[in-house]
PDB file of C-alpha atoms in Angstrom:
ATOM      1  CA  MET A   1       0.180  -0.226  -0.187  1.00 42.00           C
ATOM      2  CA  ASP A   2       1.183   3.557  -0.828  1.00 45.00           C
ATOM      3  CA  VAL A   3       0.620   5.447   2.263  1.00 46.00           C
ATOM      4  CA  ASN A   4       0.529   8.714   0.708  1.00 46.00           C
ATOM      5  CA  GLU A   5      -3.133   7.450  -0.644  1.00 44.00           C
ATOM      6  CA  PRO A   6      -6.135   7.372   1.997  1.00 44.00           C
ATOM      7  CA  ALA A   7      -6.504   4.492   3.793  1.00 48.00           C
ATOM      8  CA  GLN A   8      -8.869   1.565   2.741  1.00 51.00           C
ATOM      9  CA  ALA A   9     -12.050   0.676   4.647  1.00 54.00           C
ATOM     10  CA  GLU A  10     -12.273  -0.959   7.929  1.00 62.00           C
ATOM     11  CA  GLN A  11     -11.504  -5.045   7.993  1.00 65.00           C
ATOM     12  CA  SER A  12     -15.261  -6.852   8.022  1.00 64.00           C
ATOM     13  CA  PRO A  13     -15.675  -8.824  10.935  1.00 64.00           C
ATOM     14  CA  SER A  14     -14.000 -11.880   9.581  1.00 68.00           C
ATOM     15  CA  GLY A  15     -10.872  -9.938   8.639  1.00 84.00           C
ATOM     16  CA  ASN A  16     -10.935  -8.700  12.168  1.00 93.00           C
ATOM     17  CA  LEU A  17     -11.143 -12.070  13.487  1.00 93.00           C
ATOM     18  CA  ALA A  18      -8.379 -13.785  11.458  1.00 94.00           C
ATOM     19  CA  THR A  19      -6.350 -10.463  12.369  1.00 96.00           C
ATOM     20  CA  ALA A  20      -6.716 -11.422  16.002  1.00 96.00           C
ATOM     21  CA  VAL A  21      -5.726 -14.978  15.155  1.00 96.00           C
ATOM     22  CA  ASP A  22      -2.875 -13.817  13.245  1.00 97.00           C
ATOM     23  CA  ILE A  23      -0.970 -11.264  15.141  1.00 97.00           C
ATOM     24  CA  ILE A  24      -0.561 -14.333  17.662  1.00 97.00           C
ATOM     25  CA  ALA A  25       0.079 -17.123  14.824  1.00 97.00           C
ATOM     26  CA  SER A  26       1.487 -14.843  11.638  1.00 96.00           C
ATOM     27  CA  PRO A  27       2.306 -11.554  12.902  1.00 97.00           C
ATOM     28  CA  SER A  28       3.818 -10.950   9.581  1.00 97.00           C
ATOM     29  CA  ILE A  29       0.380 -11.391   7.741  1.00 97.00           C
ATOM     30  CA  ALA A  30      -1.235  -9.728  10.625  1.00 97.00           C
ATOM     31  CA  LEU A  31       0.772  -6.692  10.338  1.00 97.00           C
ATOM     32  CA  ALA A  32       0.603  -6.541   6.517  1.00 96.00           C
ATOM     33  CA  ARG A  33      -3.304  -6.692   6.901  1.00 96.00           C
ATOM     34  CA  ILE A  34      -3.435  -3.849   9.599  1.00 97.00           C
ATOM     35  CA  GLU A  35      -1.081  -1.526   7.352  1.00 95.00           C
ATOM     36  CA  GLN A  36      -3.870  -1.865   4.331  1.00 94.00           C
ATOM     37  CA  ARG A  37      -6.858  -1.785   6.655  1.00 93.00           C
ATOM     38  CA  PRO A  38      -6.025  -0.028  10.266  1.00 95.00           C
ATOM     39  CA  SER A  39      -9.068  -0.479  12.263  1.00 95.00           C
ATOM     40  CA  ILE A  40      -9.201   0.945  15.784  1.00 96.00           C
ATOM     41  CA  LEU A  41     -12.709  -0.415  17.310  1.00 96.00           C
ATOM     42  CA  PHE A  42     -12.558  -3.866  17.172  1.00 96.00           C
ATOM     43  CA  PRO A  43      -9.023  -4.197  18.577  1.00 97.00           C
ATOM     44  CA  LEU A  44      -9.743  -1.739  20.975  1.00 97.00           C
ATOM     45  CA  LEU A  45     -12.873  -3.522  22.461  1.00 97.00           C
ATOM     46  CA  LEU A  46     -11.278  -6.950  22.166  1.00 97.00           C
ATOM     47  CA  VAL A  47      -8.534  -5.637  24.369  1.00 97.00           C
ATOM     48  CA  MET A  48     -10.230  -3.693  26.761  1.00 96.00           C
ATOM     49  CA  LEU A  49     -13.521  -5.312  27.464  1.00 97.00           C
ATOM     50  CA  PRO A  50     -12.382  -8.532  29.084  1.00 97.00           C
ATOM     51  CA  MET A  51      -9.786  -6.277  31.256  1.00 96.00           C
ATOM     52  CA  LEU A  52     -12.619  -4.038  32.588  1.00 96.00           C
ATOM     53  CA  LEU A  53     -14.882  -7.144  33.335  1.00 96.00           C
ATOM     54  CA  VAL A  54     -12.075  -8.376  34.992  1.00 96.00           C
ATOM     55  CA  LEU A  55     -11.357  -5.235  37.081  1.00 94.00           C
ATOM     56  CA  ALA A  56     -14.840  -4.684  37.954  1.00 93.00           C
ATOM     57  CA  TRP A  57     -14.887  -8.243  39.488  1.00 94.00           C
ATOM     58  CA  TYR A  58     -11.888  -7.415  41.311  1.00 93.00           C
ATOM     59  CA  VAL A  59     -13.377  -4.541  43.044  1.00 90.00           C
ATOM     60  CA  GLN A  60     -16.442  -6.714  43.998  1.00 90.00           C
ATOM     61  CA  ILE A  61     -14.766  -9.501  45.819  1.00 90.00           C
ATOM     62  CA  VAL A  62     -11.513  -7.318  47.100  1.00 90.00           C
ATOM     63  CA  ASP A  63     -11.411  -6.598  50.859  1.00 86.00           C
ATOM     64  CA  GLN A  64     -10.973  -2.827  50.476  1.00 81.00           C
ATOM     65  CA  ALA A  65      -9.903  -2.341  54.137  1.00 80.00           C
ATOM     66  CA  TRP A  66      -7.131  -4.877  53.480  1.00 83.00           C
ATOM     67  CA  MET A  67      -6.347  -3.553  49.766  1.00 83.00           C
ATOM     68  CA  LEU A  68      -5.889  -0.162  51.749  1.00 79.00           C
ATOM     69  CA  ASP A  69      -3.188  -1.609  53.949  1.00 78.00           C
ATOM     70  CA  ASP A  70      -1.556  -3.404  51.148  1.00 80.00           C
ATOM     71  CA  MET A  71      -1.521  -0.513  48.916  1.00 77.00           C
ATOM     72  CA  MET A  72       0.146   1.799  52.062  1.00 75.00           C
ATOM     73  CA  SER A  73       2.645  -1.018  53.025  1.00 74.00           C
ATOM     74  CA  ARG A  74       4.103  -0.169  49.143  1.00 71.00           C
ATOM     75  CA  PHE A  75       5.047   3.491  50.227  1.00 65.00           C
ATOM     76  CA  GLY A  76       7.764   2.197  52.486  1.00 62.00           C
ATOM     77  CA  ASP A  77       9.506   5.586  52.897  1.00 63.00           C
ATOM     78  CA  MET A  78       6.007   7.505  53.949  1.00 63.00           C
ATOM     79  CA  THR A  79       6.012   9.083  57.267  1.00 67.00           C
ATOM     80  CA  PRO A  80       3.352   8.124  59.834  1.00 68.00           C
ATOM     81  CA  GLU A  81       1.585  11.328  59.391  1.00 71.00           C
ATOM     82  CA  GLN A  82       1.503  10.802  55.446  1.00 67.00           C
ATOM     83  CA  LEU A  83       0.270   7.387  55.872  1.00 66.00           C
ATOM     84  CA  GLU A  84      -2.618   8.369  58.251  1.00 71.00           C
ATOM     85  CA  ALA A  85      -3.444  11.268  55.846  1.00 72.00           C
ATOM     86  CA  PHE A  86      -3.753   8.704  53.009  1.00 66.00           C
ATOM     87  CA  ARG A  87      -5.601   6.152  55.060  1.00 66.00           C
ATOM     88  CA  ALA A  88      -8.175   9.317  55.829  1.00 68.00           C
ATOM     89  CA  ALA A  89      -8.303  10.142  52.509  1.00 65.00           C
ATOM     90  CA  ALA A  90      -9.159   6.766  51.107  1.00 62.00           C
ATOM     91  CA  GLY A  91     -11.510   6.092  53.977  1.00 61.00           C
ATOM     92  CA  GLU A  92     -13.406   8.798  52.820  1.00 59.00           C
ATOM     93  CA  ASN A  93     -13.237   8.091  49.069  1.00 61.00           C
ATOM     94  CA  PRO A  94     -13.624   4.312  48.810  1.00 62.00           C
ATOM     95  CA  VAL A  95     -12.789   2.455  45.494  1.00 67.00           C
ATOM     96  CA  SER A  96     -15.560   2.498  43.329  1.00 75.00           C
ATOM     97  CA  LEU A  97     -16.501   0.147  40.376  1.00 75.00           C
ATOM     98  CA  GLY A  98     -17.332   2.891  38.410  1.00 81.00           C
ATOM     99  CA  SER A  99     -14.389   5.197  38.908  1.00 84.00           C
ATOM    100  CA  THR A 100     -12.098   2.034  38.741  1.00 84.00           C
ATOM    101  CA  VAL A 101     -13.762   1.048  35.053  1.00 86.00           C
ATOM    102  CA  LEU A 102     -13.633   4.859  33.912  1.00 90.00           C
ATOM    103  CA  GLY A 103     -10.039   5.287  35.002  1.00 91.00           C
ATOM    104  CA  ALA A 104      -9.127   1.918  32.778  1.00 92.00           C
ATOM    105  CA  VAL A 105     -10.788   3.317  30.197  1.00 94.00           C
ATOM    106  CA  VAL A 106      -9.362   6.904  30.277  1.00 95.00           C
ATOM    107  CA  SER A 107      -5.637   5.811  30.854  1.00 95.00           C
ATOM    108  CA  THR A 108      -5.673   3.277  28.288  1.00 95.00           C
ATOM    109  CA  ILE A 109      -6.869   5.406  25.566  1.00 96.00           C
ATOM    110  CA  VAL A 110      -4.631   8.179  26.579  1.00 96.00           C
ATOM    111  CA  MET A 111      -1.809   5.888  26.846  1.00 96.00           C
ATOM    112  CA  TYR A 112      -2.446   4.635  23.088  1.00 97.00           C
ATOM    113  CA  ALA A 113      -2.934   8.208  22.000  1.00 97.00           C
ATOM    114  CA  ILE A 114       0.302   9.402  23.245  1.00 96.00           C
ATOM    115  CA  HIS A 115       2.360   6.791  21.794  1.00 97.00           C
ATOM    116  CA  ALA A 116       0.301   6.720  18.501  1.00 97.00           C
ATOM    117  CA  GLY A 117       0.931  10.451  18.338  1.00 97.00           C
ATOM    118  CA  TYR A 118       4.572  10.259  19.235  1.00 97.00           C
ATOM    119  CA  LEU A 119       4.938   7.564  16.548  1.00 97.00           C
ATOM    120  CA  THR A 120       2.729   9.892  13.965  1.00 96.00           C
ATOM    121  CA  LEU A 121       5.462  12.851  14.755  1.00 95.00           C
ATOM    122  CA  ALA A 122       8.360  10.396  14.035  1.00 94.00           C
ATOM    123  CA  SER A 123       6.530   9.377  10.759  1.00 93.00           C
ATOM    124  CA  LEU A 124       6.150  13.303  10.121  1.00 92.00           C
ATOM    125  CA  MET A 125       9.866  14.083  10.649  1.00 91.00           C
ATOM    126  CA  SER A 126      11.107  10.706   8.804  1.00 88.00           C
ATOM    127  CA  GLY A 127       8.555  11.508   6.013  1.00 88.00           C
ATOM    128  CA  ASP A 128       7.012   8.333   5.623  1.00 87.00           C
ATOM    129  CA  ARG A 129       3.598   9.844   6.036  1.00 80.00           C
ATOM    130  CA  TYR A 130       1.979   7.193   8.119  1.00 93.00           C
ATOM    131  CA  ARG A 131      -1.039   8.624   9.678  1.00 92.00           C
ATOM    132  CA  CYS A 132      -2.094   8.474  13.392  1.00 95.00           C
ATOM    133  CA  ARG A 133      -4.798   6.126  12.181  1.00 96.00           C
ATOM    134  CA  HIS A 134      -2.091   3.564  11.280  1.00 97.00           C
ATOM    135  CA  TRP A 135      -0.270   3.909  14.536  1.00 97.00           C
ATOM    136  CA  PHE A 136      -3.255   4.203  16.852  1.00 98.00           C
ATOM    137  CA  SER A 137      -4.791   0.721  15.521  1.00 98.00           C
ATOM    138  CA  LEU A 138      -1.311  -0.795  15.572  1.00 98.00           C
ATOM    139  CA  LEU A 139      -1.049  -0.098  19.157  1.00 98.00           C
ATOM    140  CA  CYS A 140      -4.454  -1.870  19.745  1.00 98.00           C
ATOM    141  CA  TRP A 141      -3.685  -4.841  17.724  1.00 98.00           C
ATOM    142  CA  THR A 142      -0.046  -5.417  19.204  1.00 98.00           C
ATOM    143  CA  ASN A 143      -1.747  -5.193  22.557  1.00 98.00           C
ATOM    144  CA  VAL A 144      -3.904  -8.305  22.221  1.00 98.00           C
ATOM    145  CA  PRO A 145      -1.292 -10.480  23.974  1.00 98.00           C
ATOM    146  CA  MET A 146      -2.283  -8.767  27.080  1.00 98.00           C
ATOM    147  CA  LEU A 147      -5.655 -10.661  27.099  1.00 98.00           C
ATOM    148  CA  LEU A 148      -3.124 -13.513  28.637  1.00 98.00           C
ATOM    149  CA  VAL A 149      -2.594 -10.782  31.646  1.00 97.00           C
ATOM    150  CA  THR A 150      -6.394 -10.532  31.853  1.00 97.00           C
ATOM    151  CA  LEU A 151      -7.068 -14.481  31.709  1.00 98.00           C
ATOM    152  CA  VAL A 152      -4.436 -14.844  34.552  1.00 98.00           C
ATOM    153  CA  MET A 153      -5.840 -12.505  36.736  1.00 97.00           C
ATOM    154  CA  ALA A 154      -9.339 -14.138  35.931  1.00 97.00           C
ATOM    155  CA  VAL A 155      -7.787 -17.393  37.329  1.00 97.00           C
ATOM    156  CA  ASN A 156      -6.340 -15.802  40.498  1.00 96.00           C
ATOM    157  CA  ILE A 157      -9.423 -14.335  41.269  1.00 96.00           C
ATOM    158  CA  LEU A 158     -11.510 -17.011  41.084  1.00 95.00           C
ATOM    159  CA  LEU A 159      -8.967 -19.065  43.022  1.00 95.00           C
ATOM    160  CA  ASP A 160      -8.873 -16.413  46.082  1.00 90.00           C
ATOM    161  CA  THR A 161     -10.422 -17.394  49.039  1.00 87.00           C
ATOM    162  CA  ASN A 162     -10.674 -14.263  51.285  1.00 90.00           C
ATOM    163  CA  GLY A 163     -10.537 -11.449  49.218  1.00 87.00           C
ATOM    164  CA  GLN A 164      -7.143 -10.393  50.362  1.00 90.00           C
ATOM    165  CA  LEU A 165      -5.314 -10.251  46.745  1.00 92.00           C
ATOM    166  CA  SER A 166      -3.279  -7.600  45.546  1.00 91.00           C
ATOM    167  CA  ILE A 167      -3.759  -6.196  42.131  1.00 90.00           C
ATOM    168  CA  TYR A 168      -0.268  -6.543  41.476  1.00 91.00           C
ATOM    169  CA  ASP A 169      -0.020 -10.180  42.575  1.00 92.00           C
ATOM    170  CA  ALA A 170      -3.123 -11.088  40.445  1.00 94.00           C
ATOM    171  CA  ASN A 171      -0.851 -10.562  37.645  1.00 95.00           C
ATOM    172  CA  SER A 172       1.493 -13.738  37.855  1.00 95.00           C
ATOM    173  CA  LEU A 173       3.110 -12.698  34.569  1.00 97.00           C
ATOM    174  CA  SER A 174       4.625  -9.346  35.741  1.00 96.00           C
ATOM    175  CA  LEU A 175       8.319  -9.327  36.293  1.00 96.00           C
ATOM    176  CA  ALA A 176       7.748  -8.592  40.022  1.00 94.00           C
ATOM    177  CA  SER A 177       5.495 -11.695  40.309  1.00 93.00           C
ATOM    178  CA  LEU A 178       8.068 -13.932  38.210  1.00 94.00           C
ATOM    179  CA  GLY A 179      10.968 -13.160  41.385  1.00 91.00           C
ATOM    180  CA  LEU A 180      12.462 -10.039  40.425  1.00 92.00           C
ATOM    181  CA  SER A 181      12.246  -7.154  43.127  1.00 86.00           C
ATOM    182  CA  SER A 182      13.820  -4.019  44.421  1.00 86.00           C
ATOM    183  CA  GLU A 183      13.862  -2.023  47.423  1.00 83.00           C
ATOM    184  CA  SER A 184      13.412   1.274  45.295  1.00 84.00           C
ATOM    185  CA  MET A 185       9.590   2.030  44.806  1.00 85.00           C
ATOM    186  CA  GLY A 186       9.893   3.382  41.580  1.00 87.00           C
ATOM    187  CA  ILE A 187      11.789   0.189  40.143  1.00 91.00           C
ATOM    188  CA  THR A 188       9.177  -1.956  41.820  1.00 89.00           C
ATOM    189  CA  ALA A 189       6.856  -0.093  40.056  1.00 89.00           C
ATOM    190  CA  LEU A 190       8.469  -0.709  36.863  1.00 93.00           C
ATOM    191  CA  LEU A 191       8.456  -4.533  37.885  1.00 94.00           C
ATOM    192  CA  ASP A 192       5.067  -4.538  38.593  1.00 93.00           C
ATOM    193  CA  THR A 193       3.989  -2.972  35.161  1.00 93.00           C
ATOM    194  CA  PHE A 194       6.328  -4.700  32.784  1.00 96.00           C
ATOM    195  CA  SER A 195       5.156  -8.390  32.049  1.00 97.00           C
ATOM    196  CA  LEU A 196       5.938 -10.944  29.873  1.00 98.00           C
ATOM    197  CA  PRO A 197       3.010 -10.291  27.479  1.00 98.00           C
ATOM    198  CA  LEU A 198       3.853  -6.752  27.568  1.00 98.00           C
ATOM    199  CA  ILE A 199       7.155  -7.268  26.187  1.00 98.00           C
ATOM    200  CA  TRP A 200       5.752  -9.412  23.485  1.00 98.00           C
ATOM    201  CA  ALA A 201       3.374  -6.295  22.546  1.00 98.00           C
ATOM    202  CA  LEU A 202       6.084  -4.117  22.091  1.00 98.00           C
ATOM    203  CA  ALA A 203       8.252  -6.789  20.338  1.00 98.00           C
ATOM    204  CA  LEU A 204       5.386  -6.981  17.580  1.00 98.00           C
ATOM    205  CA  LEU A 205       5.099  -3.027  17.962  1.00 98.00           C
ATOM    206  CA  VAL A 206       9.039  -3.025  17.180  1.00 98.00           C
ATOM    207  CA  ALA A 207       8.708  -5.913  14.333  1.00 98.00           C
ATOM    208  CA  ALA A 208       5.545  -3.853  12.660  1.00 98.00           C
ATOM    209  CA  TYR A 209       7.643  -0.521  12.463  1.00 97.00           C
ATOM    210  CA  ARG A 210      10.505  -2.724  10.898  1.00 97.00           C
ATOM    211  CA  GLN A 211       8.080  -4.488   8.383  1.00 97.00           C
ATOM    212  CA  TRP A 212       6.276  -1.137   7.394  1.00 97.00           C
ATOM    213  CA  LEU A 213       9.035   1.052   7.137  1.00 95.00           C
ATOM    214  CA  ARG A 214      11.545  -1.470   5.707  1.00 94.00           C
ATOM    215  CA  CYS A 215      14.301  -0.336   8.016  1.00 94.00           C
ATOM    216  CA  GLY A 216      16.437  -2.148  10.100  1.00 96.00           C
ATOM    217  CA  TRP A 217      16.080  -3.469  13.821  1.00 97.00           C
ATOM    218  CA  VAL A 218      18.361  -1.063  15.816  1.00 97.00           C
ATOM    219  CA  ARG A 219      16.421   1.874  14.175  1.00 96.00           C
ATOM    220  CA  ALA A 220      13.126  -0.153  14.876  1.00 97.00           C
ATOM    221  CA  THR A 221      13.856  -0.594  17.953  1.00 98.00           C
ATOM    222  CA  LEU A 222      15.019   2.874  19.061  1.00 97.00           C
ATOM    223  CA  VAL A 223      12.103   4.639  17.499  1.00 96.00           C
ATOM    224  CA  VAL A 224       9.337   2.442  18.965  1.00 97.00           C
ATOM    225  CA  LEU A 225      10.713   1.841  22.381  1.00 96.00           C
ATOM    226  CA  ALA A 226      12.203   5.495  23.217  1.00 96.00           C
ATOM    227  CA  PRO A 227       9.468   6.579  25.164  1.00 95.00           C
ATOM    228  CA  TYR A 228       9.930   3.283  27.505  1.00 95.00           C
ATOM    229  CA  MET A 229      13.669   3.889  27.710  1.00 96.00           C
ATOM    230  CA  LEU A 230      13.240   7.648  28.813  1.00 96.00           C
ATOM    231  CA  VAL A 231      10.957   6.418  31.728  1.00 94.00           C
ATOM    232  CA  ILE A 232      13.289   3.578  32.555  1.00 94.00           C
ATOM    233  CA  ALA A 233      15.863   5.877  32.913  1.00 95.00           C
ATOM    234  CA  VAL A 234      14.284   8.624  34.798  1.00 94.00           C
ATOM    235  CA  VAL A 235      13.354   5.822  37.130  1.00 92.00           C
ATOM    236  CA  LEU A 236      16.627   4.230  37.500  1.00 91.00           C
ATOM    237  CA  PHE A 237      17.985   7.954  37.843  1.00 91.00           C
ATOM    238  CA  PHE A 238      16.338   8.655  40.691  1.00 87.00           C
ATOM    239  CA  ALA A 239      16.530   5.386  42.404  1.00 84.00           C
ATOM    240  CA  LEU A 240      20.074   4.776  42.168  1.00 83.00           C
ATOM    241  CA  GLY A 241      21.107   8.526  42.267  1.00 70.00           C
TER     242      GLY A 241
END
């Protein structure tokens, strides 16, 4: 496809299903299809709806008093006064189903939009002219492996018997759950955030950039992962400085 031409219509339902399978089984085929017909709504809902259902389930079964204590235990460098203020504020504003779902929706879309905007800017600077629609669609599709996180969380919630399950521990595929740890809050947050499916998703994104722009792995990796590298560098600077 000549990216100077308008993008073709979105994929048909059967085409979307085929892409969902191929993004796992035959990534190069799926990425070529996404380049030709960048769809957004289907992959966005495919990733988000199961996640929202699991988050809603978690909020319904978790012991909120215990969850508050668990959250505060992660702030090891807070003073007793700060912890008490945090406890008081949380007690006045308990976690609700609506706020959890809304927060997840907004944060996911904002993160996709920021990354898509960054890749669009990179495209404008390099002159390849891929539009924001291409990148936003690609981000939605390459996050399909994150369904594994949703599945694992659902299993852990199902197996929980007393409502005392940390949202971080529910994701058994995070680097923290897999045994990596740190005394630094910032590094711990990174280990909680990064998971094997997320690394898979980022690898797909790098592969897509390389395939679409026909460039080398080094350039694709540096361009696509620059925002993540910046965040990691900042966290390490403050954690180790």
